[in-house]
Amino acid sequence: MDLKNYTNEYEESNSEEEMLWKLLYPKTAQTTFFLEIFNATLSSFGCVGNIFIMVIISQWKNLSSGAAFMASLALADLQSIVFDGFVYELFPLSGFNLTLINRWLCAILNYVSNLTTSVSIWVTALFSVDKCLAVLFPFKYKELGKPKICIIATIFANIFLAIVLSPALFVFDLNVEKNECSVSNFEFVSRFFYFKIRMPITIAAISILPISVVLICTVTTLFKLRLNMRKRRNQRESSQANVSARDRLDKEITRQMLAVCILFCVLKVSGSVIYKLNYGSEMNTVYEQAVFNLRDKINSILTTMLNGCNLFLYLIFGRKFRADFKRLFWKSENE
């Protein structure tokens, strides 16, 4: 298909429903457009941030599984941002929507977008498990906490999520009359199964379960760290300098875990609520369609923040990471 002709067709063939809600609710339409611009900009910063994370960690020596999970999470976040921020936000703003080229791209791109976002969520959960095990079993962790653990766990997470999200390949279809890519094909998967059975399973798999894992592991890690700090204070024979250094390190890890846990849970809970409100019921009025689009853009921003904020958390709460980040620019300026 000729790109110029496709772009012209896209600009001239907006659905009547979309034009109607934009005309009836102009303020909502303006807000939605502003959120699209903001999300595309946020995605750009998120991409750069995740690249920086991978570059910094690649310079570390003797990587543990925890460091490998940091790099794996950055890669998963980068992939998610590329699809959610660029394919679904930036490209349509420029007048080109890949999901509207044909039904196959419509289904595949939606499937891959959901998969990359879900993988990012689960890598975060696995990273919290890794840090929890490192605190609970420090000696065993030094022996077994290798990067291959991260690789194996990430592969299993990808396979599991690919199976759970596979119905999207069959229900997403291109509606030529409405000029949109949406859940509209129930030839192979019934409407009842998709909305009443698949929906709760998906919410549990990509929201409830990983959030629970992060919460449990983080609370356990914090509790164990505090116990360790108390024990070290009571050890009079230890060097005071060593105790202070270890205390500072424990506090640094505690702050990092608190920040990651709170932000992850707040964004994921908010996103899950919006997702349930949007896709748990059908749109029957123009007003419902306007609200749907507004909620969808807000949810996209929450997802982008979830995938693009780790660099700032590492810089704020991680002394070593902050030093390596500064050193990266210092070396660049002196080369």
PDB file of C-alpha atoms in Angstrom, residues 30-46 84-85 89-90 93 297-298 300-305:
ATOM      1  CA  GLN A  30      -8.863  18.980  23.614  1.00  0.00           C
ATOM      2  CA  THR A  31      -7.834  17.325  26.870  1.00  0.00           C
ATOM      3  CA  THR A  32      -7.432  13.990  25.114  1.00  0.00           C
ATOM      4  CA  PHE A  33      -5.234  15.568  22.436  1.00  0.00           C
ATOM      5  CA  PHE A  34      -3.081  17.269  25.079  1.00  0.00           C
ATOM      6  CA  LEU A  35      -2.652  13.945  26.898  1.00  0.00           C
ATOM      7  CA  GLU A  36      -1.536  12.319  23.635  1.00  0.00           C
ATOM      8  CA  ILE A  37       1.147  14.993  23.139  1.00  0.00           C
ATOM      9  CA  PHE A  38       2.258  14.681  26.753  1.00  0.00           C
ATOM     10  CA  ASN A  39       2.454  10.884  26.537  1.00  0.00           C
ATOM     11  CA  ALA A  40       4.521  10.995  23.336  1.00  0.00           C
ATOM     12  CA  THR A  41       6.958  13.424  24.979  1.00  0.00           C
ATOM     13  CA  LEU A  42       7.118  11.322  28.131  1.00  0.00           C
ATOM     14  CA  SER A  43       7.802   8.248  26.017  1.00  0.00           C
ATOM     15  CA  SER A  44      10.827   9.919  24.434  1.00  0.00           C
ATOM     16  CA  PHE A  45      12.343  10.643  27.843  1.00  0.00           C
ATOM     17  CA  GLY A  46      11.509   7.107  28.960  1.00  0.00           C
ATOM     18  CA  ASP A  84       2.630   2.184  23.677  1.00  0.00           C
ATOM     19  CA  GLY A  85       4.252   5.583  23.297  1.00  0.00           C
ATOM     20  CA  GLU A  89       0.558   7.771  20.355  1.00  0.00           C
ATOM     21  CA  LEU A  90       3.230   9.488  18.272  1.00  0.00           C
ATOM     22  CA  LEU A  93      -0.573  12.133  15.922  1.00  0.00           C
ATOM     23  CA  LYS A 297      -5.218   8.244  27.386  1.00  0.00           C
ATOM     24  CA  ILE A 298      -4.824   8.582  31.149  1.00  0.00           C
ATOM     25  CA  SER A 300      -1.530   5.146  28.643  1.00  0.00           C
ATOM     26  CA  ILE A 301       0.267   7.884  30.581  1.00  0.00           C
ATOM     27  CA  LEU A 302       0.255   5.755  33.734  1.00  0.00           C
ATOM     28  CA  THR A 303       1.800   2.894  31.762  1.00  0.00           C
ATOM     29  CA  THR A 304       4.443   5.178  30.270  1.00  0.00           C
ATOM     30  CA  MET A 305       5.315   6.515  33.720  1.00  0.00           C
TER      31      MET A 305
END
